[in-house]
């Protein structure tokens, strides 16, 4: 418990610093996190017998994130499209030289890793630039609401939980925990709306609902992945907490939806 608390404290400090230290630190940090998550995904999938093309996949992950991120720094990022066409071809070419009974399974999981990890972090990164220039309000609020949802769901589920939410993939999750997480997250959004006036408090509350709902599905999807290969934690990089995918599972599905929600309806 002590190790978990210490790790959690430093994790929160680093995450907050990554958002508050300016756009260059923000972009570099989440590029690093997205690639570490991709590497963790490939290692997990490797335990099931699939052999994704890790080197080519991680190269493409870097290029995808950098290409999306550079749209907010310069209008001359199109040259990366040329590199992406060659680097994505490498995923197929590399498989030609590997003795594998299921080459297209390896190729499919190589691309799935990029879609599952790098693309969501690209959308999370875009939250900071949704108004055209860097603004830490949206990514910071996203993280605070995501953590609040996890905390509220854990506490409510522990003390009030009786009815299972999705026992097949996550036996400990309950409806009481889910509702508690939603209520606490909406309350956090209401408080944030008094300090971050970028959008109306109803929009902040709507974001909270999306994060609670879709973040829970993200957690379940990651649980489904781990159960499919019979492991408890996605990794061991965070002592007492498991891997990075364990910490960011809610973000992976919620970030693209929240970005689309803001971009299409309120910006």
CSV table of C-alpha atoms in Angstrom, one decimal:
chain,number,residue,atom,x,y,z
A,1,UNK,CA,0.0,0.0,0.0
A,2,UNK,CA,2.9,2.4,0.8
A,3,UNK,CA,4.6,1.7,-2.5
A,4,UNK,CA,1.3,2.2,-4.3
A,5,UNK,CA,0.7,5.6,-2.6
A,6,UNK,CA,4.2,6.9,-3.3
A,7,UNK,CA,4.0,5.8,-6.9
A,8,UNK,CA,0.5,7.4,-7.2
A,9,UNK,CA,1.8,10.7,-5.7
A,10,UNK,CA,4.7,11.0,-8.1
A,11,UNK,CA,2.6,9.9,-11.1
A,12,UNK,CA,0.1,12.7,-10.4
A,13,UNK,CA,2.9,15.3,-10.0
A,14,UNK,CA,4.5,14.3,-13.3
A,15,UNK,CA,1.2,14.3,-15.1
A,16,UNK,CA,0.2,17.7,-13.8
A,17,UNK,CA,3.7,19.1,-14.7
A,18,UNK,CA,3.4,17.7,-18.2
A,19,UNK,CA,0.3,19.8,-18.7
A,20,UNK,CA,1.4,22.9,-16.9
A,21,UNK,CA,4.9,23.3,-18.3
A,22,UNK,CA,4.1,24.6,-21.7
A,23,UNK,CA,3.3,23.2,-25.1
A,24,UNK,CA,6.8,21.8,-25.9
A,25,UNK,CA,7.0,19.7,-22.7
A,26,UNK,CA,3.4,18.7,-23.2
A,27,UNK,CA,3.9,17.4,-26.8
A,28,UNK,CA,7.2,15.7,-26.0
A,29,UNK,CA,5.9,14.0,-22.9
A,30,UNK,CA,2.8,12.5,-24.5
A,31,UNK,CA,4.8,11.4,-27.5
A,32,UNK,CA,6.9,9.4,-25.0
A,33,UNK,CA,3.9,8.1,-23.1
A,34,UNK,CA,2.1,7.0,-26.3
A,35,UNK,CA,5.2,5.1,-27.5
A,36,UNK,CA,5.7,3.4,-24.2
A,37,UNK,CA,2.1,2.3,-24.2
A,38,UNK,CA,2.5,1.0,-27.7
A,39,UNK,CA,5.6,-1.0,-26.7
A,40,UNK,CA,3.7,-2.3,-23.7
A,41,UNK,CA,0.8,-3.4,-26.0
A,42,UNK,CA,3.2,-5.2,-28.3
A,43,UNK,CA,4.8,-7.1,-25.3
A,44,UNK,CA,1.3,-8.1,-24.0
A,45,UNK,CA,0.2,-9.3,-27.4
A,46,UNK,CA,3.5,-11.2,-27.7
A,47,UNK,CA,2.4,-13.3,-24.7
A,48,UNK,CA,-0.5,-14.7,-26.7
A,49,UNK,CA,1.8,-16.1,-29.4
A,50,UNK,CA,1.3,-13.2,-31.9
A,51,UNK,CA,4.5,-11.6,-33.1
A,52,UNK,CA,3.7,-7.9,-34.1
A,53,UNK,CA,6.4,-6.0,-36.0
A,54,UNK,CA,7.6,-4.0,-33.1
A,55,UNK,CA,10.3,-1.9,-34.7
A,56,UNK,CA,8.2,-0.9,-37.7
A,57,UNK,CA,5.1,-0.4,-35.5
A,58,UNK,CA,6.9,1.9,-33.1
A,59,UNK,CA,8.5,3.9,-35.9
A,60,UNK,CA,5.0,4.4,-37.4
A,61,UNK,CA,3.6,5.3,-34.0
A,62,UNK,CA,6.2,8.0,-33.6
A,63,UNK,CA,5.5,9.4,-37.1
A,64,UNK,CA,1.7,9.3,-36.6
A,65,UNK,CA,1.9,11.2,-33.3
A,66,UNK,CA,4.5,13.7,-34.6
A,67,UNK,CA,2.5,14.3,-37.9
A,68,UNK,CA,-0.7,15.1,-35.9
A,69,UNK,CA,1.1,17.2,-33.3
A,70,UNK,CA,3.0,19.3,-35.9
A,71,UNK,CA,-0.3,20.5,-37.4
A,72,UNK,CA,-0.5,22.8,-34.4
A,73,UNK,CA,3.1,24.1,-34.8
A,74,UNK,CA,3.6,24.5,-38.5
A,75,UNK,CA,1.7,24.3,-41.8
A,76,UNK,CA,4.7,22.5,-43.4
A,77,UNK,CA,4.2,19.0,-41.8
A,78,UNK,CA,2.9,17.4,-45.0
A,79,UNK,CA,6.3,16.0,-45.8
A,80,UNK,CA,5.7,13.4,-43.0
A,81,UNK,CA,3.0,11.9,-45.2
A,82,UNK,CA,5.7,10.7,-47.6
A,83,UNK,CA,7.6,9.1,-44.7
A,84,UNK,CA,4.5,7.5,-43.4
A,85,UNK,CA,3.7,5.8,-46.8
A,86,UNK,CA,7.2,4.2,-46.7
A,87,UNK,CA,7.2,3.4,-43.0
A,88,UNK,CA,3.8,1.7,-43.2
A,89,UNK,CA,4.9,-0.3,-46.1
A,90,UNK,CA,7.8,-1.6,-43.9
A,91,UNK,CA,5.2,-3.3,-41.6
A,92,UNK,CA,4.3,-5.5,-44.6
A,93,UNK,CA,7.8,-5.9,-45.9
A,94,UNK,CA,9.3,-6.8,-42.6
A,95,UNK,CA,6.8,-9.7,-42.3
A,96,UNK,CA,8.2,-11.2,-45.6
A,97,UNK,CA,11.4,-11.9,-43.8
A,98,UNK,CA,9.9,-13.5,-40.7
A,99,UNK,CA,9.1,-17.2,-40.6
A,100,UNK,CA,5.6,-17.1,-39.3
A,101,UNK,CA,2.5,-19.3,-39.8
A,102,UNK,CA,0.2,-16.2,-39.5
A,103,UNK,CA,1.8,-13.2,-41.1
A,104,UNK,CA,-1.3,-11.2,-41.5
A,105,UNK,CA,-2.2,-11.7,-37.9
A,106,UNK,CA,1.1,-10.1,-37.0
A,107,UNK,CA,0.5,-7.3,-39.4
A,108,UNK,CA,-3.1,-6.7,-38.1
A,109,UNK,CA,-1.9,-6.5,-34.5
A,110,UNK,CA,0.9,-4.2,-35.4
A,111,UNK,CA,-1.6,-1.7,-36.8
A,112,UNK,CA,-4.1,-2.3,-34.0
A,113,UNK,CA,-1.4,-1.3,-31.5
A,114,UNK,CA,-1.1,2.1,-33.2
A,115,UNK,CA,-4.8,2.6,-33.3
A,116,UNK,CA,-5.3,1.5,-29.7
A,117,UNK,CA,-2.6,3.6,-28.1
A,118,UNK,CA,-1.0,6.3,-30.3
A,119,UNK,CA,-4.2,7.5,-32.0
A,120,UNK,CA,-6.0,8.2,-28.6
A,121,UNK,CA,-3.0,10.1,-27.3
A,122,UNK,CA,-2.9,12.1,-30.4
A,123,UNK,CA,-6.5,13.2,-29.7
A,124,UNK,CA,-5.7,13.9,-26.1
A,125,UNK,CA,-2.8,16.0,-27.3
A,126,UNK,CA,-5.2,17.8,-29.7
A,127,UNK,CA,-7.4,18.8,-26.7
A,128,UNK,CA,-4.7,21.4,-25.7
A,129,UNK,CA,-5.0,23.0,-29.2
A,130,UNK,CA,-8.7,22.7,-29.8
A,131,UNK,CA,-9.0,26.5,-29.9
A,132,UNK,CA,-6.0,26.8,-32.3
A,133,UNK,CA,-3.4,27.8,-29.7
A,134,UNK,CA,-2.1,25.9,-26.6
A,135,UNK,CA,-4.5,26.0,-23.7
A,136,UNK,CA,-3.9,23.6,-20.8
A,137,UNK,CA,-7.5,23.9,-19.4
A,138,UNK,CA,-9.0,21.1,-21.5
A,139,UNK,CA,-6.3,18.4,-21.0
A,140,UNK,CA,-6.0,19.3,-17.3
A,141,UNK,CA,-9.8,19.1,-16.8
A,142,UNK,CA,-9.9,15.8,-18.7
A,143,UNK,CA,-7.3,14.3,-16.4
A,144,UNK,CA,-8.9,15.6,-13.3
A,145,UNK,CA,-12.3,14.3,-14.3
A,146,UNK,CA,-10.8,10.9,-15.3
A,147,UNK,CA,-9.1,10.5,-12.0
A,148,UNK,CA,-12.2,11.6,-10.1
A,149,UNK,CA,-14.2,9.1,-12.0
A,150,UNK,CA,-11.8,6.3,-11.1
A,151,UNK,CA,-11.7,7.4,-7.4
A,152,UNK,CA,-15.5,7.8,-7.1
A,153,UNK,CA,-16.1,4.4,-8.8
A,154,UNK,CA,-13.6,2.7,-6.5
A,155,UNK,CA,-14.9,4.2,-3.2
A,156,UNK,CA,-18.6,3.8,-4.1
A,157,UNK,CA,-18.0,0.2,-5.3
A,158,UNK,CA,-16.0,-0.7,-2.3
A,159,UNK,CA,-18.5,0.5,0.3
A,160,UNK,CA,-21.8,0.3,-1.6
A,161,UNK,CA,-21.2,-2.1,-4.4
A,162,UNK,CA,-23.7,-5.0,-4.7
A,163,UNK,CA,-24.8,-5.3,-8.4
A,164,UNK,CA,-22.1,-6.3,-10.9
A,165,UNK,CA,-21.6,-4.0,-13.9
A,166,UNK,CA,-19.8,-6.4,-16.3
A,167,UNK,CA,-18.8,-9.5,-14.4
A,168,UNK,CA,-17.5,-11.4,-17.4
A,169,UNK,CA,-14.6,-8.9,-17.9
A,170,UNK,CA,-14.3,-7.1,-14.6
A,171,UNK,CA,-15.8,-8.9,-11.6
A,172,UNK,CA,-15.1,-6.1,-9.2
A,173,UNK,CA,-16.9,-3.3,-11.0
A,174,UNK,CA,-20.5,-2.6,-9.8
A,175,UNK,CA,-23.3,-0.3,-10.9
A,176,UNK,CA,-23.1,1.5,-7.6
A,177,UNK,CA,-19.4,2.2,-8.3
A,178,UNK,CA,-20.3,3.4,-11.8
A,179,UNK,CA,-23.0,5.8,-10.6
A,180,UNK,CA,-20.8,7.1,-7.8
A,181,UNK,CA,-18.0,7.8,-10.3
A,182,UNK,CA,-20.4,9.7,-12.6
A,183,UNK,CA,-21.8,11.8,-9.8
A,184,UNK,CA,-18.4,12.7,-8.4
A,185,UNK,CA,-17.1,13.5,-11.9
A,186,UNK,CA,-20.0,15.8,-12.7
A,187,UNK,CA,-19.4,17.5,-9.4
A,188,UNK,CA,-15.8,18.0,-10.3
A,189,UNK,CA,-16.8,19.4,-13.7
A,190,UNK,CA,-19.1,21.9,-12.0
A,191,UNK,CA,-16.3,23.1,-9.7
A,192,UNK,CA,-13.9,23.4,-12.7
A,193,UNK,CA,-16.5,25.5,-14.6
A,194,UNK,CA,-16.0,28.3,-12.1
A,195,UNK,CA,-12.3,28.5,-12.8
A,196,UNK,CA,-12.2,27.4,-16.5
A,197,UNK,CA,-14.7,29.5,-18.4
A,198,UNK,CA,-13.8,28.3,-21.9
A,199,UNK,CA,-17.2,26.7,-22.2
A,200,UNK,CA,-20.5,26.8,-20.2
A,201,UNK,CA,-20.8,24.6,-17.1
A,202,UNK,CA,-23.3,22.4,-19.0
A,203,UNK,CA,-20.6,21.6,-21.5
A,204,UNK,CA,-18.2,20.7,-18.7
A,205,UNK,CA,-20.9,18.5,-17.2
A,206,UNK,CA,-21.5,16.8,-20.6
A,207,UNK,CA,-17.7,16.2,-20.9
A,208,UNK,CA,-17.8,14.6,-17.4
A,209,UNK,CA,-20.7,12.2,-18.5
A,210,UNK,CA,-18.8,11.2,-21.6
A,211,UNK,CA,-15.6,10.6,-19.7
A,212,UNK,CA,-17.4,8.5,-17.0
A,213,UNK,CA,-19.3,6.4,-19.5
A,214,UNK,CA,-16.7,5.9,-22.2
A,215,UNK,CA,-13.8,5.8,-19.8
A,216,UNK,CA,-15.5,2.9,-18.0
A,217,UNK,CA,-15.8,1.1,-21.4
A,218,UNK,CA,-12.1,1.8,-22.0
A,219,UNK,CA,-11.3,0.1,-18.6
A,220,UNK,CA,-13.4,-2.9,-19.6
A,221,UNK,CA,-11.8,-3.2,-23.0
A,222,UNK,CA,-8.3,-3.2,-21.4
A,223,UNK,CA,-9.6,-5.8,-18.9
A,224,UNK,CA,-10.8,-7.9,-21.8
A,225,UNK,CA,-7.4,-7.6,-23.4
A,226,UNK,CA,-5.6,-8.8,-20.2
A,227,UNK,CA,-8.1,-11.6,-19.6
A,228,UNK,CA,-7.6,-12.8,-23.2
A,229,UNK,CA,-4.0,-13.5,-22.4
A,230,UNK,CA,-4.5,-14.4,-18.7
A,231,UNK,CA,-2.5,-11.7,-17.0
A,232,UNK,CA,-3.3,-9.3,-14.1
A,233,UNK,CA,-1.3,-6.2,-15.0
A,234,UNK,CA,-0.3,-4.8,-18.4
A,235,UNK,CA,3.2,-4.1,-17.1
A,236,UNK,CA,5.4,-3.3,-14.1
A,237,UNK,CA,6.7,0.2,-14.9
A,238,UNK,CA,4.6,1.8,-12.1
A,239,UNK,CA,5.3,-0.1,-8.8
A,240,UNK,CA,2.0,-1.0,-7.1
A,241,UNK,CA,-0.1,0.2,-10.1
A,242,UNK,CA,1.0,-2.1,-12.9
A,243,UNK,CA,1.6,-0.8,-16.4
A,244,UNK,CA,0.9,2.4,-18.3
A,245,UNK,CA,-2.1,0.8,-20.1
A,246,UNK,CA,-3.6,0.1,-16.6
A,247,UNK,CA,-3.3,3.8,-15.8
A,248,UNK,CA,-4.5,5.2,-19.1
A,249,UNK,CA,-7.2,2.7,-20.1
A,250,UNK,CA,-10.0,5.2,-19.6
A,251,UNK,CA,-8.3,7.8,-21.7
A,252,UNK,CA,-7.9,5.5,-24.7
A,253,UNK,CA,-11.6,5.5,-25.7
A,254,UNK,CA,-12.6,8.8,-24.0
A,255,UNK,CA,-10.1,11.2,-25.5
A,256,UNK,CA,-11.2,10.9,-29.1
A,257,UNK,CA,-14.8,11.3,-28.2
A,258,UNK,CA,-14.3,14.3,-25.9
A,259,UNK,CA,-12.2,16.0,-28.6
A,260,UNK,CA,-14.9,15.4,-31.3
A,261,UNK,CA,-17.5,16.6,-28.8
A,262,UNK,CA,-15.7,19.9,-28.2
A,263,UNK,CA,-14.6,20.4,-31.8
A,264,UNK,CA,-18.0,19.8,-33.4
A,265,UNK,CA,-20.4,21.4,-31.0
A,266,UNK,CA,-18.7,24.0,-28.8
A,267,UNK,CA,-15.7,25.4,-30.4
